[in-house]
Coordinates of N, CA and C in Angstrom, one line a residue:
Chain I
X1 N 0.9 -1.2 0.0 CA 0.0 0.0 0.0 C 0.9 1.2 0.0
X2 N 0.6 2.1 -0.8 CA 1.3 3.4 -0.8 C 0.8 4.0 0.3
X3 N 2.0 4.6 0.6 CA 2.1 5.7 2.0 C 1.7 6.9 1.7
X4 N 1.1 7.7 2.7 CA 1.0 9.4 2.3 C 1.7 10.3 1.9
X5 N 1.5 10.9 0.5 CA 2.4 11.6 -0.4 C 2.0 13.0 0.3
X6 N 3.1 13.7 0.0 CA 2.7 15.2 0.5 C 3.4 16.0 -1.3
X7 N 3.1 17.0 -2.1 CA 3.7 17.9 -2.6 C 3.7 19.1 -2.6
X8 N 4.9 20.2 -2.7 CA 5.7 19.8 -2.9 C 6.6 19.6 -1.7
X9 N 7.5 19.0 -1.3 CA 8.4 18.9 -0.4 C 8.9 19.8 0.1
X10 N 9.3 21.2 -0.9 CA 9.9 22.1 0.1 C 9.1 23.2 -1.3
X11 N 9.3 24.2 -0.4 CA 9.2 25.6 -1.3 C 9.3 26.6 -0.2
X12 N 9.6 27.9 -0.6 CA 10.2 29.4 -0.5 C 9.1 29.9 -1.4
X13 N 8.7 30.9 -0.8 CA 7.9 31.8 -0.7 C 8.0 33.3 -0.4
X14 N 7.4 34.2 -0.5 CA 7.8 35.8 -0.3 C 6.6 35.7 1.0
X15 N 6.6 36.9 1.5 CA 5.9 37.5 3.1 C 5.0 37.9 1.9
X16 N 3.4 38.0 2.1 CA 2.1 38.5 1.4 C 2.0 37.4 -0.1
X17 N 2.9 36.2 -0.3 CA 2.1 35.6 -0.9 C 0.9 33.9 -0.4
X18 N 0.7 33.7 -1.5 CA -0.4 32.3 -1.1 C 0.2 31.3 -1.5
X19 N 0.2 30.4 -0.6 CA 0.7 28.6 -1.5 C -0.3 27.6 -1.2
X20 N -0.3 26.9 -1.6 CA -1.0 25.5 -1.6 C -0.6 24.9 -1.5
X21 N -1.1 23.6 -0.7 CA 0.0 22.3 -0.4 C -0.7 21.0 -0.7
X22 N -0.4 20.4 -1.1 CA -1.1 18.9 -1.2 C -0.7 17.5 -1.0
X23 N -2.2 16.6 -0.2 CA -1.7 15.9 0.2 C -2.5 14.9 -0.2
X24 N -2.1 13.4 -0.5 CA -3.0 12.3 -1.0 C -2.7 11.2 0.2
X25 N -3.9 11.1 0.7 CA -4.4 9.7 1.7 C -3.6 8.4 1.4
X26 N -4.0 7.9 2.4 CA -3.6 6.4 2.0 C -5.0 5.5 1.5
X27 N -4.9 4.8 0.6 CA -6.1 4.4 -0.3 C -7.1 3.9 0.4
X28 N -8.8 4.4 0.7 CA -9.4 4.1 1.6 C -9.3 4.9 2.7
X29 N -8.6 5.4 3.1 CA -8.8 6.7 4.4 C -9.5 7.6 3.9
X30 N -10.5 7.9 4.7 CA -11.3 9.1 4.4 C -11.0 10.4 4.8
X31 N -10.5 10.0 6.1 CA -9.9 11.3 7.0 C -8.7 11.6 6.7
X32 N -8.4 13.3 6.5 CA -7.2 13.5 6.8 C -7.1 14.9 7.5
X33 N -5.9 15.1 8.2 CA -5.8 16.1 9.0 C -4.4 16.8 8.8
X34 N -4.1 18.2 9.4 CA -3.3 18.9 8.6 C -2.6 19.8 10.2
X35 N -1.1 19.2 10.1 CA -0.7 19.9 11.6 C 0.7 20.5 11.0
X36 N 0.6 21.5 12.0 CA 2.3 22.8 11.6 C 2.9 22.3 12.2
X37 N 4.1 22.3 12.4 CA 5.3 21.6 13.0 C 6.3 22.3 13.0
X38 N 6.6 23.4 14.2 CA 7.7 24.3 14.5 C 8.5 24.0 16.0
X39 N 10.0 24.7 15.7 CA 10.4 23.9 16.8 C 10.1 24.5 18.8
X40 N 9.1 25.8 18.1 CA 9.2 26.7 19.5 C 7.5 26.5 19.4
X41 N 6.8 26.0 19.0 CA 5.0 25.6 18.8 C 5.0 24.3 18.9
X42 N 5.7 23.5 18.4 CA 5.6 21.8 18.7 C 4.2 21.7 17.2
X43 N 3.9 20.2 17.4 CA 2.8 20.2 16.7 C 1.2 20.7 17.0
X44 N 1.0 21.5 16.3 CA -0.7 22.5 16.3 C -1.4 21.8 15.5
X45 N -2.7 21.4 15.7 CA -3.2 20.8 14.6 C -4.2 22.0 13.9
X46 N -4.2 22.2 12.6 CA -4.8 22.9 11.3 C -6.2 22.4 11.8
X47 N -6.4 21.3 10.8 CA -7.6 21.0 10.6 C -7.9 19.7 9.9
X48 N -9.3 19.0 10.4 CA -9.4 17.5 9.6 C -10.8 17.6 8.8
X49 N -10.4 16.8 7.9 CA -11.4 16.7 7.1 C -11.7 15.3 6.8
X50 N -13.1 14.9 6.4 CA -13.8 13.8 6.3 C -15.1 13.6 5.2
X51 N -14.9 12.9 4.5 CA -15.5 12.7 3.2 C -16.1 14.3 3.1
X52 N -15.2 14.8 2.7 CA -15.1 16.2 2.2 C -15.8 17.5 3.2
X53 N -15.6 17.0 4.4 CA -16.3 18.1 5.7 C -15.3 18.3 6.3
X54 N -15.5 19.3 6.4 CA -14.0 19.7 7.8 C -14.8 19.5 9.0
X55 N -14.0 18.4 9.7 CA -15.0 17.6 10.5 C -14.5 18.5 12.0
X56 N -13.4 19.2 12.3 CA -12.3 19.6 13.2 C -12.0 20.5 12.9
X57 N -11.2 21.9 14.1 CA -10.6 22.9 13.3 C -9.6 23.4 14.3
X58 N -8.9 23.4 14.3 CA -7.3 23.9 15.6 C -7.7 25.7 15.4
X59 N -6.9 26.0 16.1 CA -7.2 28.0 16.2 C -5.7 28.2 15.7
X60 N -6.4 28.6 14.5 CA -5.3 29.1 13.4 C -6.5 30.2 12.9
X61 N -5.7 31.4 12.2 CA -6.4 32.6 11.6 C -7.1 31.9 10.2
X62 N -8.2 32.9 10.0 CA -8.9 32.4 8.5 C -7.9 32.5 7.0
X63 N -6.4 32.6 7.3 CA -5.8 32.8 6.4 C -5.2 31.4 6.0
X64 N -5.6 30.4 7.0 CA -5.5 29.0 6.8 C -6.7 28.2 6.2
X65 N -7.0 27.6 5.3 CA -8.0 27.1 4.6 C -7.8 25.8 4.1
X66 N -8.7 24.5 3.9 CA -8.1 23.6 3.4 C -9.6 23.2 3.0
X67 N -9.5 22.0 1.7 CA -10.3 21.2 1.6 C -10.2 20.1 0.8
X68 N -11.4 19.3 0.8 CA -11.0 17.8 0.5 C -11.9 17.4 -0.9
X69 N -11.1 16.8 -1.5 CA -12.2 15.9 -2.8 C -12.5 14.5 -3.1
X70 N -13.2 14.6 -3.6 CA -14.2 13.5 -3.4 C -12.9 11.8 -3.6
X71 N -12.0 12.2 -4.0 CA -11.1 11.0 -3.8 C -10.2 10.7 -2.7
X72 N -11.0 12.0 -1.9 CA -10.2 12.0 -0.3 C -8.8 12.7 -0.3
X73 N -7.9 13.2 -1.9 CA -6.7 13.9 -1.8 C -7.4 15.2 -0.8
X74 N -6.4 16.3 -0.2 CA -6.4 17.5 0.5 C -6.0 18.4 -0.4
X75 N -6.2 19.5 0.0 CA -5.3 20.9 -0.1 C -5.6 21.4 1.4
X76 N -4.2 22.3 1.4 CA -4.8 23.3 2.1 C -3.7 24.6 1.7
X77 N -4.4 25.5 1.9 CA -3.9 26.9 1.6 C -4.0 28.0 2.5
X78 N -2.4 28.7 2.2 CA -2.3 29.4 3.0 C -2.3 31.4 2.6
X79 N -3.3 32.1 2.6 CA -2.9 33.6 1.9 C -2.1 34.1 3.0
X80 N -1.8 35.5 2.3 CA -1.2 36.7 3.1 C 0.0 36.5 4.2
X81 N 0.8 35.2 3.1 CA 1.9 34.5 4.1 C 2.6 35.2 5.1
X82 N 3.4 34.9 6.2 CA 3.9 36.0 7.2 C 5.1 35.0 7.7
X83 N 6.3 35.3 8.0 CA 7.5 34.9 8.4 C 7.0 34.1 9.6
X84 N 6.4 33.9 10.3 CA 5.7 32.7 11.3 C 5.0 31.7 11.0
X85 N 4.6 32.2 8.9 CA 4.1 30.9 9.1 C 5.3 29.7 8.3
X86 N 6.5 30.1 8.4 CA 7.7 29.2 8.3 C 7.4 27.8 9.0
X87 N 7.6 26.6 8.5 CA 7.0 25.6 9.3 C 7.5 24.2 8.6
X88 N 7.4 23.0 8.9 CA 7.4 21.7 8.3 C 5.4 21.8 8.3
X89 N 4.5 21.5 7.8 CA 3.4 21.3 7.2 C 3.3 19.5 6.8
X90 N 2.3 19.0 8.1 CA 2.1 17.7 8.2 C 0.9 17.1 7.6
X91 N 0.7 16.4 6.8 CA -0.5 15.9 6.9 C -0.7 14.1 6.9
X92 N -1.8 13.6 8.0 CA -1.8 12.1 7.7 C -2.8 12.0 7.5
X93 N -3.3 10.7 7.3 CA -4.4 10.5 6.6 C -5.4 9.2 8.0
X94 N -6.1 9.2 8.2 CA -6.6 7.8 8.7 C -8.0 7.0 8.5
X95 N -8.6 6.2 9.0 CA -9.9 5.8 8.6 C -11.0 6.8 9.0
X96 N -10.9 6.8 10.0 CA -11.8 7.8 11.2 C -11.1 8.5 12.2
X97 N -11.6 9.0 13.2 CA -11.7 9.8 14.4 C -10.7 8.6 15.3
X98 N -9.6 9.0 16.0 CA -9.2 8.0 16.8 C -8.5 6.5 16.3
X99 N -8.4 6.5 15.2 CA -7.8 5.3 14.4 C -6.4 6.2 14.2
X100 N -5.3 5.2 14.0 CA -4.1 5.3 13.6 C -4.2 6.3 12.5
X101 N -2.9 7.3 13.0 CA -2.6 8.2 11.9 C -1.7 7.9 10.9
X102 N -1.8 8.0 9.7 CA -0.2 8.0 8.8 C 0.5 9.0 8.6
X103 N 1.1 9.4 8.9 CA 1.5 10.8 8.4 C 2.7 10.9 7.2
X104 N 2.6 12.1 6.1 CA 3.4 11.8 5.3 C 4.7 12.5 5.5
X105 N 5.4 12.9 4.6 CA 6.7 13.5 5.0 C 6.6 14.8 5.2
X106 N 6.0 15.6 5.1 CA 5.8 17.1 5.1 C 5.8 17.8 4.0
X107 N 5.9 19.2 4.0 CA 6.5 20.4 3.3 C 6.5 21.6 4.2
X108 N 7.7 21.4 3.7 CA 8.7 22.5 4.8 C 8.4 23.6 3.8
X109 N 7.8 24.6 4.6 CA 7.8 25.8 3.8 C 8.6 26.8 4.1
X110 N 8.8 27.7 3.4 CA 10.3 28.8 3.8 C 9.6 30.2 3.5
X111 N 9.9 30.7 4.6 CA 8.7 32.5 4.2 C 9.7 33.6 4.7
X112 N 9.7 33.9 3.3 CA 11.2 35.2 3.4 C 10.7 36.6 3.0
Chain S
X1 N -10.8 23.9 26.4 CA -10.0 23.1 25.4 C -8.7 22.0 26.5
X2 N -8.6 20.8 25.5 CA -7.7 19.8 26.2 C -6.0 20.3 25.9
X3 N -5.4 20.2 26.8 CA -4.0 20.2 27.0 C -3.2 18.9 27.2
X4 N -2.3 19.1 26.4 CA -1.6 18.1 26.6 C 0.1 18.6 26.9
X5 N 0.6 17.8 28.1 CA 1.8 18.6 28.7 C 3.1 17.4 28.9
X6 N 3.6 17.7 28.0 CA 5.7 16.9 28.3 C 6.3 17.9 28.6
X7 N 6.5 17.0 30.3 CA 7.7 18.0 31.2 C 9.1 17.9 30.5
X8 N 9.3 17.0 30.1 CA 10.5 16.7 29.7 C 10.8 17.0 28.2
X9 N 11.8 18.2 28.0 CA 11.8 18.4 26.6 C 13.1 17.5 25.9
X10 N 14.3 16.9 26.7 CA 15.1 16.1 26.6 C 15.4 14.7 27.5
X11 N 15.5 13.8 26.9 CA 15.9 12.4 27.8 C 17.2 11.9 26.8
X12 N 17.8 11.3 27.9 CA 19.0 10.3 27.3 C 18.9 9.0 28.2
X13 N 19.1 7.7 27.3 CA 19.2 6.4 27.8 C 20.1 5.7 27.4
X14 N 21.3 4.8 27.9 CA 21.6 3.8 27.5 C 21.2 2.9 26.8
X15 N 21.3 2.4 26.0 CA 21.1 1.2 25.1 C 20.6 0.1 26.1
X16 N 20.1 -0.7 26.4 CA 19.4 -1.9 26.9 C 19.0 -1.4 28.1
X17 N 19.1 0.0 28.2 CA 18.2 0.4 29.6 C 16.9 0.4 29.1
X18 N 16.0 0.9 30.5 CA 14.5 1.4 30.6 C 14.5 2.7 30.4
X19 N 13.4 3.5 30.0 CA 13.3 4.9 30.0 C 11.9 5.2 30.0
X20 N 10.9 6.2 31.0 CA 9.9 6.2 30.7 C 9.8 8.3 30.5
X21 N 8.9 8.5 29.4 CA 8.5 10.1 29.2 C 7.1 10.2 29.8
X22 N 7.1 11.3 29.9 CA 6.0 11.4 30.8 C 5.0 12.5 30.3
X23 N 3.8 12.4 30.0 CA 2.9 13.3 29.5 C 1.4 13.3 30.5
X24 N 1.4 14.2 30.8 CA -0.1 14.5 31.6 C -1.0 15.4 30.7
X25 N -2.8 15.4 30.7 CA -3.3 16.3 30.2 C -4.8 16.5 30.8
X26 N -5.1 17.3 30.4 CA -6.2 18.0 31.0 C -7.7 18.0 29.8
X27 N -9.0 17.5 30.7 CA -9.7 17.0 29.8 C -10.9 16.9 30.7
X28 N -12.3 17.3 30.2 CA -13.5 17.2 30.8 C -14.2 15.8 30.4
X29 N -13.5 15.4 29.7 CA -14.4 14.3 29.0 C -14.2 12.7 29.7
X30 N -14.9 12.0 29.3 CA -14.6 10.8 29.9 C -14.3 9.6 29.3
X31 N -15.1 9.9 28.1 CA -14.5 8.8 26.9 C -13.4 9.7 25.9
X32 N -11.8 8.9 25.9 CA -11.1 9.6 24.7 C -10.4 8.5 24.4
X33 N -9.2 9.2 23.2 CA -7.9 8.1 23.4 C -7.2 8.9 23.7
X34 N -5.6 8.0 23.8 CA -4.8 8.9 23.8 C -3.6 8.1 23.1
X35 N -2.1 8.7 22.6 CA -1.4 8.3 21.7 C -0.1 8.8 22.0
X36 N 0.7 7.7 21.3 CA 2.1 8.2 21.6 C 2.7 7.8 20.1
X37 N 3.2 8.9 19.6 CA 3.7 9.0 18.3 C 6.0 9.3 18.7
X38 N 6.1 8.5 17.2 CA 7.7 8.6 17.6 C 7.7 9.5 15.7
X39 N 9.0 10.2 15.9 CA 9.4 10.6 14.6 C 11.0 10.7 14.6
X40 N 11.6 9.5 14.0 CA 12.9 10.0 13.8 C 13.6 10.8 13.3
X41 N 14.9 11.3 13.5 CA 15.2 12.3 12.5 C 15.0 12.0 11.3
X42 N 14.7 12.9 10.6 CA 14.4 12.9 9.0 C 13.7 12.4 8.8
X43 N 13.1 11.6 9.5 CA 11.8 10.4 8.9 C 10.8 10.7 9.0
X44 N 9.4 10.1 8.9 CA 8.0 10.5 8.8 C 7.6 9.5 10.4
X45 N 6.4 10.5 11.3 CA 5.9 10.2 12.3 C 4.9 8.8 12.4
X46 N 5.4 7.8 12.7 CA 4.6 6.9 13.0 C 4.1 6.2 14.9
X47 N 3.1 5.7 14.4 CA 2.5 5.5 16.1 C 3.2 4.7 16.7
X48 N 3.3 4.9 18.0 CA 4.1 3.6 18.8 C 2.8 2.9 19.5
X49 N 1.9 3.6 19.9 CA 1.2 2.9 20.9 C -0.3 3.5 21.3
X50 N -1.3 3.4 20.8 CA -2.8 3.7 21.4 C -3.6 2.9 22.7
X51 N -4.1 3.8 23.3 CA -4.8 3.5 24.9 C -6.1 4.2 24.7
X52 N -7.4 3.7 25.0 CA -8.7 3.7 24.7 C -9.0 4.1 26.5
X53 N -9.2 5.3 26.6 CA -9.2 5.6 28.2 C -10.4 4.7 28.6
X54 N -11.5 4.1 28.3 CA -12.7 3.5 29.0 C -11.8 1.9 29.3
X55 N -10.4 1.4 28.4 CA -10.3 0.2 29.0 C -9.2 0.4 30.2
X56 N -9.5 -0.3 31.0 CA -7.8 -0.3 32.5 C -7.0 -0.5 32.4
X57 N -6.5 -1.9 31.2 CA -5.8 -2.4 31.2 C -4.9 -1.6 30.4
X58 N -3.1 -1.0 30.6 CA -2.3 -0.4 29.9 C -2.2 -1.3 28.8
X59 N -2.2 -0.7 27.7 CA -1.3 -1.4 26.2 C -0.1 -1.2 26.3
X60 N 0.1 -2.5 25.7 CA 1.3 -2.8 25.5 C 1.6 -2.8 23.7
X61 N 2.8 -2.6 23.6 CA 3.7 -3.3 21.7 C 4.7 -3.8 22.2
X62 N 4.8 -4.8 22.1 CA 6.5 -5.1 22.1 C 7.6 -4.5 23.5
X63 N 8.7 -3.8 23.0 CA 9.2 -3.0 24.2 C 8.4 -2.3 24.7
X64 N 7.4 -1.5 24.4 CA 6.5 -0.3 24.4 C 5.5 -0.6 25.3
X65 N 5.3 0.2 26.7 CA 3.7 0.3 27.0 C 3.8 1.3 27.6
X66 N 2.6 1.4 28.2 CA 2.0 2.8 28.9 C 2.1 2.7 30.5
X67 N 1.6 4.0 31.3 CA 1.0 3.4 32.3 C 0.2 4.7 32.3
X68 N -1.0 4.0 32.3 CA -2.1 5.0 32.2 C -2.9 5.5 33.3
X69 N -3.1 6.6 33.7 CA -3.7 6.9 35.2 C -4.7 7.4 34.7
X70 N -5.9 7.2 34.7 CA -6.9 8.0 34.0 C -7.7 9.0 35.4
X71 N -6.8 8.5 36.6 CA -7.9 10.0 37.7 C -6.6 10.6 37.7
X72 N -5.7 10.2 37.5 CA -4.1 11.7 37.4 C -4.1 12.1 36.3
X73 N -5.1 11.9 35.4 CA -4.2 12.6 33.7 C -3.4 12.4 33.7
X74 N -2.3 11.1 33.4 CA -1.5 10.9 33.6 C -1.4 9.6 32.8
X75 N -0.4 9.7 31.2 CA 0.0 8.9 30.3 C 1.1 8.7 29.7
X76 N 1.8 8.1 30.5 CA 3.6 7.9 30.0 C 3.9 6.8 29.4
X77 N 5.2 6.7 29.1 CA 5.4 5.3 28.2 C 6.8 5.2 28.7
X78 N 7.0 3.6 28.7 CA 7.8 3.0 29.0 C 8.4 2.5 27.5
X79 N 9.7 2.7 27.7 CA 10.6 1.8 26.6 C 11.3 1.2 27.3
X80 N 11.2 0.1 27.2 CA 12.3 -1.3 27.6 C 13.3 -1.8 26.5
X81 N 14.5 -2.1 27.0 CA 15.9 -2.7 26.3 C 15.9 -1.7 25.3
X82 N 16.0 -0.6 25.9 CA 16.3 0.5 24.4 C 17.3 0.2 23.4
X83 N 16.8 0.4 22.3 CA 17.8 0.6 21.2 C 18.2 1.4 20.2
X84 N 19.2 1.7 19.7 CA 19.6 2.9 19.1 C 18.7 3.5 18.1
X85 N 17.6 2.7 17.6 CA 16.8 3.3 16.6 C 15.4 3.9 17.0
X86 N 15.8 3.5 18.6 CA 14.5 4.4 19.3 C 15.0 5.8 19.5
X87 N 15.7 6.0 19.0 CA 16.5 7.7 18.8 C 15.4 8.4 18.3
X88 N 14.7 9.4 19.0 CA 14.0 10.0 18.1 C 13.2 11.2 18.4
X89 N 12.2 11.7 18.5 CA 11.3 12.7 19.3 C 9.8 11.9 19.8
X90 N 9.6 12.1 20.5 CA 8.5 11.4 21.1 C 7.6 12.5 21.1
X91 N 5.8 12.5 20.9 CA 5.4 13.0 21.1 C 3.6 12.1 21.5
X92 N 3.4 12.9 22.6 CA 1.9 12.4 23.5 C 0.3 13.2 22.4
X93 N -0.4 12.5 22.6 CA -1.2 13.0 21.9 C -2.9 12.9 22.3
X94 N -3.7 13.3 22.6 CA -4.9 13.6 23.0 C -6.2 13.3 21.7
X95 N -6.7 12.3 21.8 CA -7.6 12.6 20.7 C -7.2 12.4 19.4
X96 N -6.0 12.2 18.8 CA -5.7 12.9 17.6 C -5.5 14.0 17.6
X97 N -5.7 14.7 18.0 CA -5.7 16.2 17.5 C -4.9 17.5 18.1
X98 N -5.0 17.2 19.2 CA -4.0 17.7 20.8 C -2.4 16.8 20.9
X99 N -1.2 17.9 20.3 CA -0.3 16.4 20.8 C 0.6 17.8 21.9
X100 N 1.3 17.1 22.9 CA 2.6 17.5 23.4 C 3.4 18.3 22.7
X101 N 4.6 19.0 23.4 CA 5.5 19.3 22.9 C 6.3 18.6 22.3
X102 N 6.7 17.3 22.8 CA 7.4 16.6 22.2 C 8.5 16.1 23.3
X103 N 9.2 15.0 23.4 CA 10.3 14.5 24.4 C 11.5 14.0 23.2
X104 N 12.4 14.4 23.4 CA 13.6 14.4 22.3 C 14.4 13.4 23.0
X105 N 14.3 11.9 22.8 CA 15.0 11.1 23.4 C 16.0 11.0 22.6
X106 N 17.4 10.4 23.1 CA 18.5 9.8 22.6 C 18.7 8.9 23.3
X107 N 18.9 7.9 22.6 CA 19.5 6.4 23.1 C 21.4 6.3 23.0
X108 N 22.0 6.4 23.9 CA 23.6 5.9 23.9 C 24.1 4.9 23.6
X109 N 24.6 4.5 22.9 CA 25.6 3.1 22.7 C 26.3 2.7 24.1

């Protein structure tokens, strides 16, 4: 079984722009959830989504957005980038609520 | 909102020692889970060990268990006969969704 893909892996970015990040489940997971990963924050969780509902939402500003399609891949996107939101960007995938998470490798984002 | 708290931001163990991290958290609820996730350097985060607070009995994997106090908020994990590839960051987790800061163990030869 393929593992959770994340793309892209890394990118650099300017302060006031938008990126997008994406992430594909592991086949059959419906849920997936989206955590920042910095070394002075620890893991924060974004937000999860479930057969296309953001079923959960961590307290991040409305400049965080994500959503899901009907083959269970993610996005999520970030506007009005700001030097904090520098981060590794996690997402795993699982069946439901409380089931084993997969998590894939990240994207480390760079905000200069 | 639930908290989840590692006192310990560093641990070191000898190789075929014991080592336990220690996470407590705070929670009104009475049915949850709770989790303990490892991530080694460079690598991608996978689970070491899930505990279903309605059962008593601690889970165990392998070297791996818990000991779970469910009237202390109180969920730590035990590594037994450590080995060098349990090098890694440990992190406690609430729910899914709530994890710890993280406990940055190293294992010594």
């Amino acid at each position: 079984k393929a593992g959770v893909t994340q793309t892209p892996r890394y990118l650099i970015k300017t302060r006031g722009q938008q990126v997008t990040l994406s992430c594909s489940p592991i086949s059959g997971h419906r849920s997936v959830s989206w955590y920042q990963q910095t070394p002075g924050q620890g893991l924060q969780f974004l937000f999860e989504y479930f057969s296309e509902t953001q079923r959960n939402k961590g307290n991040f500003p409305g400049r965080f957005s994500g959503r899901q399609f009907s083959n269970s891949r993610s996005e999520m996107n970030v506007s009005t980038l700001e030097l904090g939101d520098s981060a590794l960007y996690l997402c795993a995938s699982s069946k439901g609520s409380n089931y084993e998470q997969y998590f894939g490798p990240g994207t480390r984002l760079t905000v200069t | 909102a639930q908290t989840v708290t590692q006192s310990q931001p560093e641990m070191s163990v000898q190789e075929a020692e014991t080592v336990t991290l220690s996470c407590t958290y705070d929670t009104s609820e009475n049915n949850y889970y709770l989790f303990w996730y490892k991530q080694p350097p460079s690598r991608q985060m996978i689970l070491v060990i899930r505990q279903e607070a309605y059962k008593q009995q601690n889970a165990t994997e392998n070297r791996f268990s818990v000991n779970f106090q469910k009237a202390a908020k109180s969920f730590s994990l035990k590594i037994s006969d450590s080995q060098l590839g349990d090098t890694a960051m440990y992190f406690c987790a609430f729910n899914d969704m709530r994890f710890g800061a993280g406990t940055r163990l190293t294992v010594k030869p």
